[in-house]
Every structure is written in structure tokens, then in C-alpha cells.
Amino acid sequence: MTSEANASIPSHKPRPWIDLLVSIIIPSVILMKLSGDDYLGSVMALIIGLAFPLGWGLFELIRYRKYNFIAVLGIISVGLTGGIGLLALDANWLAVKEAAVPAVIGIAVLISTRTRYPLVKTLLYNPTILNVDKIQAVLQENNTEHEFSDRLQKASYFFSLTFLFSSIMNYVLAKWIVTSPSGTQAFNEELGRMTLVSYPMIAIPSMIMMIAIFYYLWRTIRRLTGYTLEDVMAPHLAEKHEQQEEKS
């Protein structure tokens, strides 16, 4: 019964360009260009602009059953932004909220290191990316499981630092760009500008840091097992890689 239910859930394929369009570009354009009284007005522009990332996030959660902590926190973040604008709260709360969301994730990453399921293991060292069973078998055979766990712990600390970076940058960016009272056209325009600017200034550096952490983890796996990346890729990724090589 459970296998039939799982089979009915469509597989989730990353769609970065759609994510970028729906979560950043469209909301930014609406907030920056359509907040005037001649167009949507500040309230409707805020509601419609934030409806895109909120609706897309809910769609992803419901359709693909990806009820993970970070995705849910992202939806809460969008809701809080809308609440600050619609209730005309002090704009300083936006900076606090922008800093608080990645800070909460970073703290959760640190707390997870004391549990059986550290977040870095869930996100980077999992069967959808790597052939975990194959790696664990060699680690056990070489008696290097403890050393690998220590490295995984360090990777978790590095991972939490990426969210500390995001937290600080989010606060600085919000204080720098959003200076108008919430609930006004100027506030919406500044919010749209901040959303647009945050991608190259925060998201891309954070992504580079994530790649560096994965490389650190991979170098550890290679040193302890002797496997190449192709050797330990998840079966479905390895198959796709072989098909691409055959085509080329």
C-alpha cells in the first residue's frame, strides 16, 4: 500500500530557471513597476507579488510531498513579509525577519549535529546524490567510519556558517535598501529591488559556499574509500551520466 502511494507521487526534478522566474523576477517586477496607484496599488501589488513565491512553494510541497524544514520556513518567511507590509508595521521588522530566517536554519543545522540525522547529511550525503550504501560498506571495511563522521561534523559547522553569512547579509541589505514606511508604494518598490539584488549578492555566494562544502565532503570520501565521483554517484545519476557520455 505504501509503495503504491509512493509510486503515485511524481519525482521532483530541479527547475532552477522556473524557480528564479517565479520566486524572484516576477515578484520583483510586480513590486517595483506595478505598485503605483495607476496600476495595482501598493496593497494589491504586495499581495499579488508575494502570491507567486508563496503559491509556488505550496505547490512544490503538496505535489512532491517535500515537507522539509527549510521549504516550510521559506513559505513562513514570505507570509511574514506580506504581514509586515499589509499591517504597515515598522520597516525595521523586515530587516529582523530577513536575518532571522537563515539564522534559524543555521541554528537548526548546529542542533542537528547532536542528533542521528544531521541536516548536512540529509541534504548532501543522501541516496539521491551518492551511493551511500556502497560508501558505507568500504568505510566499515577500512574501519574509517569514525573519521568520516568527524569530517561530516565539520561539514555541518561549515554549512551553518553559510546561513550565518546569509543572515548578516540579509540584515545589511534590508537596512540599506528598504527605508520607506511599510504599506507604501516606495516600500513595495524597495522590497522588489531588495529581492532582485539579494540573488547575486547572497544566493550566488551561498551556493558557491555549498559547492565548496560538498567538494570538502567528496574529497574526504575519495581519500577514505579510493572511489572516484563516478564510482559513488547515485545509480540514477550514474545512468544519466553514462547516457550523456554515449550521446557525446
Coordinates of N, CA and C in Angstrom, one line a residue:
M1 N 0.8 -1.2 0.0 CA 0.0 0.0 0.0 C 0.9 1.3 0.0
T2 N 1.9 1.2 0.9 CA 2.8 2.4 0.9 C 3.5 2.6 -0.3
S3 N 4.0 1.5 -0.9 CA 4.8 1.6 -2.2 C 3.9 2.1 -3.3
E4 N 2.6 1.7 -3.3 CA 1.7 2.2 -4.3 C 1.5 3.7 -4.2
A5 N 1.4 4.2 -2.9 CA 1.2 5.6 -2.6 C 2.5 6.4 -3.1
N6 N 3.7 5.8 -2.8 CA 4.9 6.5 -3.2 C 5.1 6.5 -4.7
A7 N 4.6 5.5 -5.4 CA 4.7 5.5 -6.8 C 3.8 6.5 -7.5
S8 N 2.7 6.9 -6.8 CA 1.8 7.9 -7.3 C 2.3 9.3 -7.2
I9 N 3.4 9.5 -6.3 CA 4.0 10.8 -6.2 C 5.0 11.1 -7.3
P10 N 4.8 12.1 -8.1 CA 5.7 12.4 -9.2 C 7.1 12.7 -8.6
S11 N 8.1 12.3 -9.4 CA 9.5 12.6 -8.9 C 9.8 14.1 -9.1
H12 N 10.5 14.6 -8.2 CA 10.8 16.1 -8.3 C 12.1 16.3 -9.0
K13 N 12.1 17.1 -10.1 CA 13.2 17.5 -10.9 C 13.5 18.9 -10.6
P14 N 14.8 19.3 -10.3 CA 15.1 20.7 -10.1 C 14.9 21.5 -11.4
R15 N 14.2 22.7 -11.1 CA 13.9 23.6 -12.2 C 14.4 25.0 -11.8
P16 N 15.7 25.2 -11.8 CA 16.2 26.5 -11.3 C 15.7 27.7 -12.0
W17 N 15.5 27.6 -13.4 CA 15.1 28.8 -14.1 C 13.7 29.2 -13.8
I18 N 12.8 28.2 -13.6 CA 11.4 28.4 -13.2 C 11.4 29.0 -11.8
D19 N 12.2 28.4 -10.9 CA 12.3 28.9 -9.5 C 12.7 30.4 -9.5
L20 N 13.7 30.7 -10.3 CA 14.2 32.1 -10.3 C 13.1 33.0 -10.9
L21 N 12.4 32.6 -11.9 CA 11.4 33.4 -12.5 C 10.3 33.7 -11.6
V22 N 9.7 32.6 -11.0 CA 8.5 32.7 -10.2 C 8.8 33.3 -8.8
S23 N 10.0 33.0 -8.2 CA 10.3 33.4 -6.8 C 11.0 34.7 -6.7
I24 N 11.6 35.2 -7.8 CA 12.4 36.4 -7.7 C 12.0 37.4 -8.8
I25 N 12.1 37.0 -10.1 CA 11.9 38.0 -11.2 C 10.5 38.6 -11.2
I26 N 9.5 37.7 -11.3 CA 8.1 38.2 -11.4 C 7.7 39.0 -10.2
P27 N 7.9 38.5 -8.9 CA 7.6 39.3 -7.8 C 8.3 40.7 -7.8
S28 N 9.6 40.7 -8.2 CA 10.3 42.0 -8.2 C 9.7 42.9 -9.2
V29 N 9.4 42.5 -10.4 CA 8.8 43.4 -11.4 C 7.5 43.9 -10.9
I30 N 6.7 43.0 -10.4 CA 5.3 43.5 -9.9 C 5.5 44.6 -8.8
L31 N 6.4 44.3 -7.8 CA 6.5 45.2 -6.7 C 7.2 46.6 -7.2
M32 N 8.1 46.5 -8.1 CA 8.8 47.7 -8.5 C 8.1 48.5 -9.5
K33 N 7.3 47.8 -10.4 CA 6.7 48.5 -11.5 C 5.2 48.7 -11.4
L34 N 4.5 47.9 -10.6 CA 3.0 48.0 -10.6 C 2.4 48.4 -9.3
S35 N 3.3 49.0 -8.4 CA 2.8 49.4 -7.1 C 2.1 50.8 -7.0
G36 N 2.2 51.5 -8.1 CA 1.6 52.8 -8.2 C 0.1 52.8 -8.2
D37 N -0.5 53.9 -7.9 CA -2.0 54.0 -7.9 C -2.6 53.8 -9.3
D38 N -1.8 54.1 -10.3 CA -2.2 54.0 -11.7 C -2.3 52.5 -12.1
Y39 N -1.7 51.6 -11.4 CA -1.6 50.2 -11.7 C -2.4 49.4 -10.7
L40 N -1.7 48.6 -9.9 CA -2.3 47.7 -8.9 C -2.5 48.4 -7.6
G41 N -1.7 49.4 -7.2 CA -1.8 50.0 -5.9 C -0.8 49.2 -5.0
S42 N -0.4 49.8 -3.9 CA 0.6 49.2 -3.0 C 0.2 47.9 -2.4
V43 N -1.1 47.8 -2.0 CA -1.6 46.7 -1.3 C -1.8 45.5 -2.2
M44 N -2.5 45.7 -3.4 CA -2.7 44.6 -4.3 C -1.4 44.1 -4.9
A45 N -0.4 45.1 -5.2 CA 0.9 44.7 -5.8 C 1.6 43.8 -4.8
L46 N 1.5 44.1 -3.5 CA 2.2 43.3 -2.5 C 1.6 41.9 -2.4
I47 N 0.3 41.9 -2.4 CA -0.4 40.6 -2.3 C -0.1 39.7 -3.6
I48 N -0.3 40.3 -4.8 CA 0.0 39.5 -6.0 C 1.4 39.2 -6.1
G49 N 2.3 40.1 -5.8 CA 3.8 39.9 -5.9 C 4.2 38.7 -5.0
L50 N 3.8 38.7 -3.8 CA 4.2 37.6 -2.9 C 3.4 36.3 -3.1
A51 N 2.3 36.4 -3.8 CA 1.5 35.2 -4.1 C 2.2 34.3 -5.0
F52 N 3.1 34.8 -5.8 CA 3.9 33.9 -6.7 C 4.8 33.0 -6.0
P53 N 5.8 33.5 -5.2 CA 6.6 32.6 -4.5 C 5.9 31.7 -3.4
L54 N 4.8 32.3 -2.8 CA 4.1 31.6 -1.8 C 3.3 30.4 -2.5
G55 N 2.7 30.7 -3.6 CA 1.9 29.7 -4.3 C 2.8 28.6 -4.9
W56 N 3.9 29.0 -5.4 CA 4.9 28.1 -6.0 C 5.4 27.2 -4.9
G57 N 5.8 27.7 -3.7 CA 6.3 26.9 -2.6 C 5.2 25.9 -2.2
L58 N 4.0 26.3 -2.0 CA 2.9 25.4 -1.6 C 2.7 24.3 -2.6
F59 N 2.7 24.7 -3.9 CA 2.6 23.7 -5.0 C 3.6 22.7 -4.9
E60 N 4.9 23.1 -4.7 CA 6.0 22.1 -4.6 C 5.8 21.2 -3.4
L61 N 5.4 21.8 -2.3 CA 5.2 21.0 -1.1 C 4.1 19.9 -1.2
I62 N 3.0 20.4 -1.8 CA 1.8 19.5 -1.9 C 2.0 18.4 -3.0
R63 N 2.5 18.9 -4.2 CA 2.7 18.0 -5.3 C 3.8 16.9 -5.1
Y64 N 4.9 17.3 -4.6 CA 6.0 16.4 -4.4 C 6.2 15.9 -3.0
R65 N 5.3 16.3 -2.1 CA 5.4 15.9 -0.7 C 6.7 16.2 -0.1
K66 N 7.3 17.3 -0.4 CA 8.6 17.7 0.1 C 8.4 18.5 1.4
Y67 N 7.9 17.9 2.4 CA 7.6 18.7 3.7 C 8.9 18.8 4.5
N68 N 9.9 19.5 4.0 CA 11.1 19.6 4.8 C 11.1 21.0 5.5
F69 N 11.9 21.0 6.5 CA 12.0 22.2 7.4 C 12.3 23.5 6.7
I70 N 13.3 23.4 5.7 CA 13.7 24.7 5.1 C 12.6 25.2 4.1
A71 N 12.0 24.3 3.4 CA 10.9 24.7 2.5 C 9.7 25.3 3.2
V72 N 9.4 24.7 4.4 CA 8.3 25.3 5.2 C 8.7 26.6 5.7
L73 N 9.9 26.8 6.2 CA 10.4 28.0 6.7 C 10.4 29.1 5.6
G74 N 10.7 28.7 4.4 CA 10.6 29.7 3.3 C 9.2 30.2 3.1
I75 N 8.2 29.4 3.1 CA 6.8 29.8 3.0 C 6.4 30.7 4.1
I76 N 6.9 30.4 5.4 CA 6.6 31.2 6.5 C 7.2 32.6 6.3
S77 N 8.4 32.6 5.8 CA 9.2 33.9 5.5 C 8.4 34.8 4.6
V78 N 7.9 34.2 3.5 CA 7.1 35.0 2.5 C 5.8 35.6 3.2
G79 N 5.2 34.7 4.0 CA 4.0 35.1 4.8 C 4.3 36.3 5.7
L80 N 5.4 36.2 6.4 CA 5.8 37.3 7.3 C 6.0 38.6 6.6
T81 N 6.7 38.5 5.4 CA 6.9 39.7 4.6 C 5.6 40.4 4.3
G82 N 4.7 39.5 3.8 CA 3.3 40.1 3.5 C 2.6 40.7 4.7
G83 N 2.8 40.0 5.8 CA 2.1 40.6 7.0 C 2.7 41.9 7.4
I84 N 4.0 42.1 7.3 CA 4.7 43.3 7.7 C 4.2 44.5 6.8
G85 N 4.1 44.1 5.5 CA 3.6 45.2 4.5 C 2.1 45.5 4.7
L86 N 1.3 44.5 4.8 CA -0.2 44.7 4.9 C -0.6 45.3 6.2
L87 N 0.1 45.0 7.3 CA -0.2 45.6 8.6 C 0.5 46.9 8.8
A88 N 1.3 47.3 7.8 CA 2.1 48.6 7.9 C 2.9 48.6 9.2
L89 N 3.6 47.5 9.5 CA 4.5 47.5 10.7 C 5.7 48.3 10.4
D90 N 6.5 48.6 11.4 CA 7.8 49.3 11.2 C 8.7 48.5 10.3
A91 N 9.2 49.2 9.3 CA 10.1 48.5 8.3 C 11.3 47.8 8.9
N92 N 11.7 48.2 10.1 CA 12.8 47.6 10.7 C 12.5 46.1 11.0
W93 N 11.2 45.7 11.1 CA 10.9 44.3 11.3 C 11.2 43.5 10.1
L94 N 11.2 44.1 8.9 CA 11.6 43.4 7.7 C 13.1 42.9 7.8
A95 N 13.9 43.8 8.3 CA 15.4 43.5 8.4 C 15.6 42.4 9.5
V96 N 14.8 42.5 10.5 CA 14.9 41.4 11.6 C 14.4 40.1 11.0
K97 N 13.3 40.1 10.3 CA 12.8 38.9 9.7 C 13.8 38.3 8.7
E98 N 14.3 39.2 7.8 CA 15.3 38.7 6.8 C 16.5 38.0 7.5
A99 N 16.9 38.6 8.6 CA 18.1 38.0 9.3 C 17.7 36.7 10.1
A100 N 16.5 36.7 10.6 CA 16.0 35.6 11.5 C 15.9 34.3 10.8
V101 N 15.3 34.3 9.5 CA 15.1 33.1 8.8 C 16.3 32.3 8.6
P102 N 17.4 32.8 8.0 CA 18.6 32.0 7.8 C 19.3 31.7 9.1
A103 N 19.1 32.6 10.1 CA 19.7 32.3 11.4 C 19.1 31.1 12.1
V104 N 17.7 31.0 11.9 CA 17.0 29.8 12.5 C 17.5 28.5 11.8
I105 N 17.7 28.6 10.5 CA 18.2 27.4 9.8 C 19.6 27.0 10.2
G106 N 20.4 28.1 10.4 CA 21.8 27.8 10.9 C 21.8 27.2 12.2
I107 N 20.9 27.7 13.1 CA 20.9 27.1 14.5 C 20.4 25.6 14.4
A108 N 19.4 25.4 13.5 CA 18.8 24.1 13.3 C 19.9 23.1 12.8
V109 N 20.8 23.6 11.9 CA 21.9 22.8 11.4 C 22.8 22.4 12.6
L110 N 23.1 23.4 13.5 CA 24.0 23.1 14.6 C 23.3 22.1 15.6
I111 N 22.1 22.3 15.8 CA 21.3 21.4 16.7 C 21.3 20.0 16.2
S112 N 21.1 19.9 14.8 CA 21.0 18.6 14.2 C 22.3 17.8 14.3
T113 N 23.4 18.4 14.5 CA 24.7 17.7 14.7 C 24.7 16.8 15.9
R114 N 23.8 17.1 16.9 CA 23.7 16.3 18.1 C 22.6 15.2 18.0
T115 N 22.0 15.1 16.8 CA 21.0 14.1 16.6 C 21.6 13.0 15.6
R116 N 20.8 12.0 15.4 CA 21.2 10.9 14.5 C 21.1 11.4 13.0
Y117 N 20.4 12.5 12.7 CA 20.2 12.9 11.4 C 20.6 14.4 11.2
P118 N 22.0 14.6 11.1 CA 22.4 16.0 10.9 C 21.9 16.5 9.5
L119 N 21.6 17.8 9.4 CA 21.0 18.3 8.2 C 21.9 18.2 7.0
V120 N 23.2 18.4 7.2 CA 24.2 18.3 6.1 C 24.2 16.9 5.5
K121 N 23.9 15.9 6.3 CA 23.9 14.5 5.9 C 22.6 14.3 5.1
T122 N 21.5 14.9 5.5 CA 20.2 14.8 4.8 C 20.3 15.5 3.5
L123 N 21.0 16.6 3.4 CA 21.0 17.4 2.2 C 22.1 17.0 1.2
L124 N 23.2 16.7 1.7 CA 24.4 16.4 0.8 C 24.8 14.9 0.7
Y125 N 24.7 14.2 1.8 CA 25.1 12.9 1.9 C 23.9 12.0 2.0
N126 N 23.2 11.9 0.8 CA 22.0 11.1 0.8 C 21.9 10.3 -0.5
P127 N 21.0 9.2 -0.5 CA 20.9 8.3 -1.6 C 20.5 8.9 -2.9
T128 N 19.9 10.1 -2.9 CA 19.6 10.8 -4.2 C 20.8 11.4 -4.9
I129 N 21.9 11.6 -4.2 CA 23.1 12.2 -4.7 C 24.2 11.2 -4.8
L130 N 24.4 10.4 -3.7 CA 25.5 9.5 -3.7 C 25.0 8.1 -3.4
N131 N 25.8 7.1 -3.8 CA 25.5 5.7 -3.4 C 26.0 5.4 -2.0
V132 N 25.2 5.8 -1.1 CA 25.6 5.8 0.4 C 25.9 4.4 0.8
D133 N 25.2 3.4 0.4 CA 25.4 2.0 0.9 C 26.8 1.6 0.5
K134 N 27.2 1.9 -0.8 CA 28.5 1.5 -1.3 C 29.6 2.2 -0.5
I135 N 29.4 3.5 -0.2 CA 30.4 4.2 0.5 C 30.6 3.6 1.9
Q136 N 29.4 3.4 2.6 CA 29.4 2.9 4.0 C 30.1 1.6 4.1
A137 N 29.9 0.7 3.1 CA 30.5 -0.6 3.1 C 32.0 -0.6 3.1
V138 N 32.6 0.3 2.3 CA 34.0 0.5 2.3 C 34.5 1.1 3.6
L139 N 33.8 2.1 4.1 CA 34.2 2.8 5.3 C 34.3 1.8 6.5
Q140 N 33.2 0.9 6.5 CA 33.2 -0.1 7.5 C 34.3 -1.1 7.4
E141 N 34.6 -1.5 6.1 CA 35.7 -2.4 5.8 C 37.0 -1.9 6.2
N142 N 37.2 -0.6 6.0 CA 38.5 0.1 6.3 C 38.6 0.6 7.7
N143 N 37.5 0.4 8.5 CA 37.4 0.9 9.8 C 37.6 2.4 9.9
T144 N 37.0 3.2 9.0 CA 37.2 4.6 9.0 C 35.9 5.4 9.1
E145 N 34.9 4.7 9.6 CA 33.6 5.3 9.8 C 33.6 6.5 10.8
H146 N 34.4 6.3 11.9 CA 34.5 7.3 12.9 C 35.2 8.6 12.3
E147 N 36.2 8.4 11.5 CA 36.9 9.5 10.9 C 36.0 10.3 10.0
F148 N 35.2 9.5 9.2 CA 34.2 10.1 8.3 C 33.2 10.9 9.0
S149 N 32.7 10.4 10.2 CA 31.7 11.1 11.0 C 32.2 12.4 11.5
D150 N 33.5 12.4 11.9 CA 34.2 13.7 12.3 C 34.2 14.7 11.2
R151 N 34.5 14.2 10.0 CA 34.5 15.1 8.8 C 33.1 15.6 8.5
L152 N 32.1 14.8 8.7 CA 30.7 15.1 8.4 C 30.3 16.2 9.4
Q153 N 30.8 16.1 10.6 CA 30.5 17.0 11.7 C 31.1 18.4 11.3
K154 N 32.3 18.4 10.8 CA 33.0 19.7 10.4 C 32.2 20.3 9.3
A155 N 31.8 19.4 8.3 CA 31.0 19.9 7.2 C 29.7 20.6 7.7
S156 N 29.1 20.1 8.7 CA 27.9 20.7 9.3 C 28.2 22.0 9.9
Y157 N 29.3 22.2 10.5 CA 29.7 23.5 11.1 C 29.9 24.5 9.9
F158 N 30.6 24.1 8.9 CA 30.8 24.9 7.7 C 29.4 25.3 7.1
F159 N 28.5 24.3 7.1 CA 27.2 24.5 6.5 C 26.4 25.6 7.3
S160 N 26.5 25.5 8.6 CA 25.9 26.5 9.4 C 26.4 27.9 9.2
L161 N 27.7 28.0 8.9 CA 28.3 29.3 8.6 C 27.8 30.0 7.4
T162 N 27.3 29.2 6.4 CA 26.7 29.7 5.2 C 25.4 30.5 5.5
F163 N 24.7 29.9 6.5 CA 23.5 30.6 6.9 C 23.8 31.8 7.8
L164 N 24.9 31.8 8.6 CA 25.3 33.0 9.3 C 25.6 34.1 8.3
F165 N 26.3 33.8 7.3 CA 26.6 34.7 6.2 C 25.4 35.3 5.6
S166 N 24.4 34.4 5.3 CA 23.1 34.9 4.7 C 22.4 35.8 5.7
S167 N 22.4 35.4 7.0 CA 21.7 36.2 8.0 C 22.2 37.6 8.0
I168 N 23.5 37.7 8.1 CA 24.2 39.1 8.2 C 23.9 39.9 6.9
M169 N 24.1 39.2 5.8 CA 23.9 39.9 4.5 C 22.4 40.4 4.3
N170 N 21.5 39.5 4.7 CA 20.1 39.8 4.6 C 19.8 41.1 5.4
Y171 N 20.3 41.1 6.6 CA 20.0 42.3 7.5 C 20.6 43.5 6.9
V172 N 21.8 43.5 6.5 CA 22.5 44.7 5.9 C 21.8 45.1 4.7
L173 N 21.4 44.2 3.8 CA 20.7 44.5 2.6 C 19.3 45.2 2.9
A174 N 18.6 44.6 3.8 CA 17.3 45.1 4.1 C 17.4 46.5 4.7
K175 N 18.3 46.7 5.6 CA 18.5 48.1 6.2 C 19.0 49.1 5.2
W176 N 19.8 48.6 4.2 CA 20.3 49.5 3.2 C 19.3 49.9 2.2
I177 N 18.5 49.0 1.7 CA 17.6 49.2 0.6 C 16.2 49.6 1.1
V178 N 15.6 48.9 2.0 CA 14.2 49.2 2.4 C 14.2 50.2 3.6
T179 N 14.0 51.5 3.2 CA 14.0 52.6 4.2 C 12.6 53.3 4.3
S180 N 11.7 53.0 3.4 CA 10.4 53.7 3.4 C 9.4 52.9 4.3
P181 N 8.4 53.7 4.8 CA 7.4 53.0 5.7 C 6.7 51.9 5.0
S182 N 6.4 50.8 5.7 CA 5.7 49.7 5.1 C 4.3 50.0 4.7
G183 N 3.8 49.4 3.7 CA 2.4 49.7 3.2 C 2.3 50.8 2.2
T184 N 3.5 51.3 1.8 CA 3.5 52.4 0.8 C 4.1 51.9 -0.5
Q185 N 3.9 52.7 -1.6 CA 4.4 52.3 -2.9 C 5.9 52.2 -2.9
A186 N 6.5 53.1 -2.2 CA 8.0 53.2 -2.1 C 8.5 51.9 -1.4
F187 N 7.8 51.5 -0.3 CA 8.2 50.2 0.4 C 8.2 49.0 -0.6
N188 N 7.1 48.9 -1.4 CA 7.0 47.8 -2.3 C 8.1 47.8 -3.3
E189 N 8.4 49.0 -3.8 CA 9.5 49.1 -4.8 C 10.8 48.7 -4.3
E190 N 11.1 49.2 -3.0 CA 12.3 48.8 -2.4 C 12.4 47.3 -2.0
L191 N 11.2 46.8 -1.7 CA 11.2 45.3 -1.4 C 11.5 44.5 -2.7
G192 N 10.9 45.0 -3.8 CA 11.2 44.3 -5.1 C 12.7 44.4 -5.4
R193 N 13.3 45.6 -5.2 CA 14.7 45.8 -5.5 C 15.6 44.9 -4.6
M194 N 15.2 44.8 -3.3 CA 16.0 44.0 -2.4 C 15.9 42.5 -2.9
T195 N 14.7 42.1 -3.3 CA 14.5 40.7 -3.7 C 15.4 40.4 -4.9
L196 N 15.5 41.4 -5.8 CA 16.3 41.2 -7.1 C 17.8 41.2 -6.8
V197 N 18.2 42.2 -5.9 CA 19.6 42.3 -5.6 C 20.1 41.1 -4.7
S198 N 19.2 40.6 -3.9 CA 19.6 39.5 -3.0 C 20.2 38.3 -3.7
Y199 N 19.7 38.1 -4.9 CA 20.1 36.8 -5.6 C 21.6 36.9 -5.9
P200 N 22.1 37.9 -6.6 CA 23.6 37.9 -6.9 C 24.4 38.2 -5.7
M201 N 23.9 38.9 -4.7 CA 24.7 39.3 -3.5 C 24.7 38.3 -2.4
I202 N 23.6 37.5 -2.3 CA 23.5 36.5 -1.3 C 23.4 35.1 -1.8
A203 N 22.5 34.8 -2.7 CA 22.2 33.4 -3.1 C 23.4 32.8 -3.8
I204 N 24.0 33.6 -4.7 CA 25.1 33.0 -5.5 C 26.3 32.7 -4.6
P205 N 26.8 33.7 -3.7 CA 27.9 33.3 -2.8 C 27.5 32.2 -1.9
S206 N 26.3 32.1 -1.4 CA 25.9 30.9 -0.6 C 26.0 29.6 -1.4
M207 N 25.6 29.7 -2.7 CA 25.6 28.5 -3.5 C 27.1 28.0 -3.7
I208 N 28.0 29.0 -3.9 CA 29.4 28.7 -4.1 C 30.0 28.1 -2.8
M209 N 29.5 28.6 -1.6 CA 30.0 28.0 -0.3 C 29.4 26.6 -0.2
M210 N 28.2 26.3 -0.6 CA 27.6 25.0 -0.6 C 28.4 24.0 -1.4
I211 N 28.8 24.5 -2.6 CA 29.6 23.6 -3.5 C 30.9 23.3 -2.9
A212 N 31.5 24.3 -2.3 CA 32.8 24.1 -1.6 C 32.7 23.1 -0.5
I213 N 31.6 23.1 0.3 CA 31.3 22.1 1.3 C 31.2 20.7 0.7
F214 N 30.4 20.6 -0.4 CA 30.2 19.3 -1.0 C 31.6 18.8 -1.5
Y215 N 32.4 19.7 -2.0 CA 33.8 19.3 -2.5 C 34.6 18.8 -1.3
Y216 N 34.5 19.5 -0.2 CA 35.2 19.0 1.0 C 34.8 17.6 1.4
L217 N 33.5 17.4 1.4 CA 32.9 16.1 1.7 C 33.4 15.0 0.7
W218 N 33.3 15.4 -0.5 CA 33.7 14.5 -1.6 C 35.2 14.1 -1.5
R219 N 36.1 15.1 -1.2 CA 37.5 14.8 -1.1 C 37.7 13.8 0.1
T220 N 36.9 14.0 1.2 CA 37.0 13.0 2.3 C 36.7 11.6 1.9
I221 N 35.5 11.5 1.1 CA 35.1 10.2 0.7 C 36.1 9.6 -0.3
R222 N 36.7 10.4 -1.1 CA 37.7 9.8 -2.0 C 39.0 9.3 -1.3
R223 N 39.4 10.1 -0.3 CA 40.6 9.7 0.5 C 40.4 8.5 1.3
L224 N 39.2 8.3 1.8 CA 38.9 7.2 2.7 C 38.5 5.9 2.0
T225 N 37.9 6.1 0.8 CA 37.5 4.9 0.0 C 38.2 4.6 -1.2
G226 N 38.9 5.6 -1.8 CA 39.6 5.4 -3.1 C 38.7 5.5 -4.3
Y227 N 37.4 5.7 -4.1 CA 36.5 5.8 -5.2 C 36.6 7.2 -5.9
T228 N 36.3 7.1 -7.2 CA 36.1 8.4 -8.0 C 34.7 8.8 -7.8
L229 N 34.3 10.0 -8.3 CA 33.0 10.5 -8.1 C 32.0 9.7 -8.9
E230 N 32.5 9.2 -10.1 CA 31.6 8.4 -11.0 C 31.3 7.0 -10.3
D231 N 32.2 6.6 -9.4 CA 32.1 5.3 -8.7 C 31.0 5.3 -7.7
V232 N 30.8 6.5 -7.1 CA 29.8 6.6 -6.0 C 28.6 7.5 -6.2
M233 N 28.4 7.9 -7.5 CA 27.2 8.6 -7.8 C 26.0 7.7 -7.6
A234 N 24.9 8.3 -7.2 CA 23.6 7.6 -7.1 C 23.3 6.9 -8.4
P235 N 22.8 5.6 -8.3 CA 22.6 4.8 -9.5 C 21.9 5.6 -10.7
H236 N 20.8 6.4 -10.3 CA 20.1 7.1 -11.4 C 20.9 8.2 -12.0
L237 N 21.8 8.8 -11.2 CA 22.7 9.9 -11.7 C 23.8 9.3 -12.6
A238 N 24.3 8.1 -12.1 CA 25.3 7.4 -12.9 C 24.8 7.0 -14.2
E239 N 23.6 6.5 -14.3 CA 22.9 6.1 -15.5 C 22.8 7.3 -16.5
K240 N 22.3 8.4 -15.9 CA 22.1 9.6 -16.7 C 23.5 10.1 -17.2
H241 N 24.5 10.0 -16.4 CA 25.9 10.4 -16.8 C 26.4 9.5 -18.0
E242 N 26.1 8.2 -17.9 CA 26.6 7.3 -18.9 C 25.8 7.6 -20.2
Q243 N 24.6 7.9 -20.2 CA 23.8 8.2 -21.4 C 24.3 9.5 -22.0
Q244 N 24.6 10.5 -21.2 CA 25.2 11.8 -21.8 C 26.5 11.5 -22.5
E245 N 27.3 10.6 -21.8 CA 28.7 10.3 -22.5 C 28.5 9.6 -23.8
E246 N 27.5 8.7 -23.8 CA 27.2 8.0 -25.1 C 26.8 8.9 -26.2
K247 N 26.0 9.9 -25.8 CA 25.5 10.9 -26.8 C 26.6 11.7 -27.3
S248 N 27.5 12.1 -26.4 CA 28.6 13.0 -26.8 C 29.7 12.2 -27.6

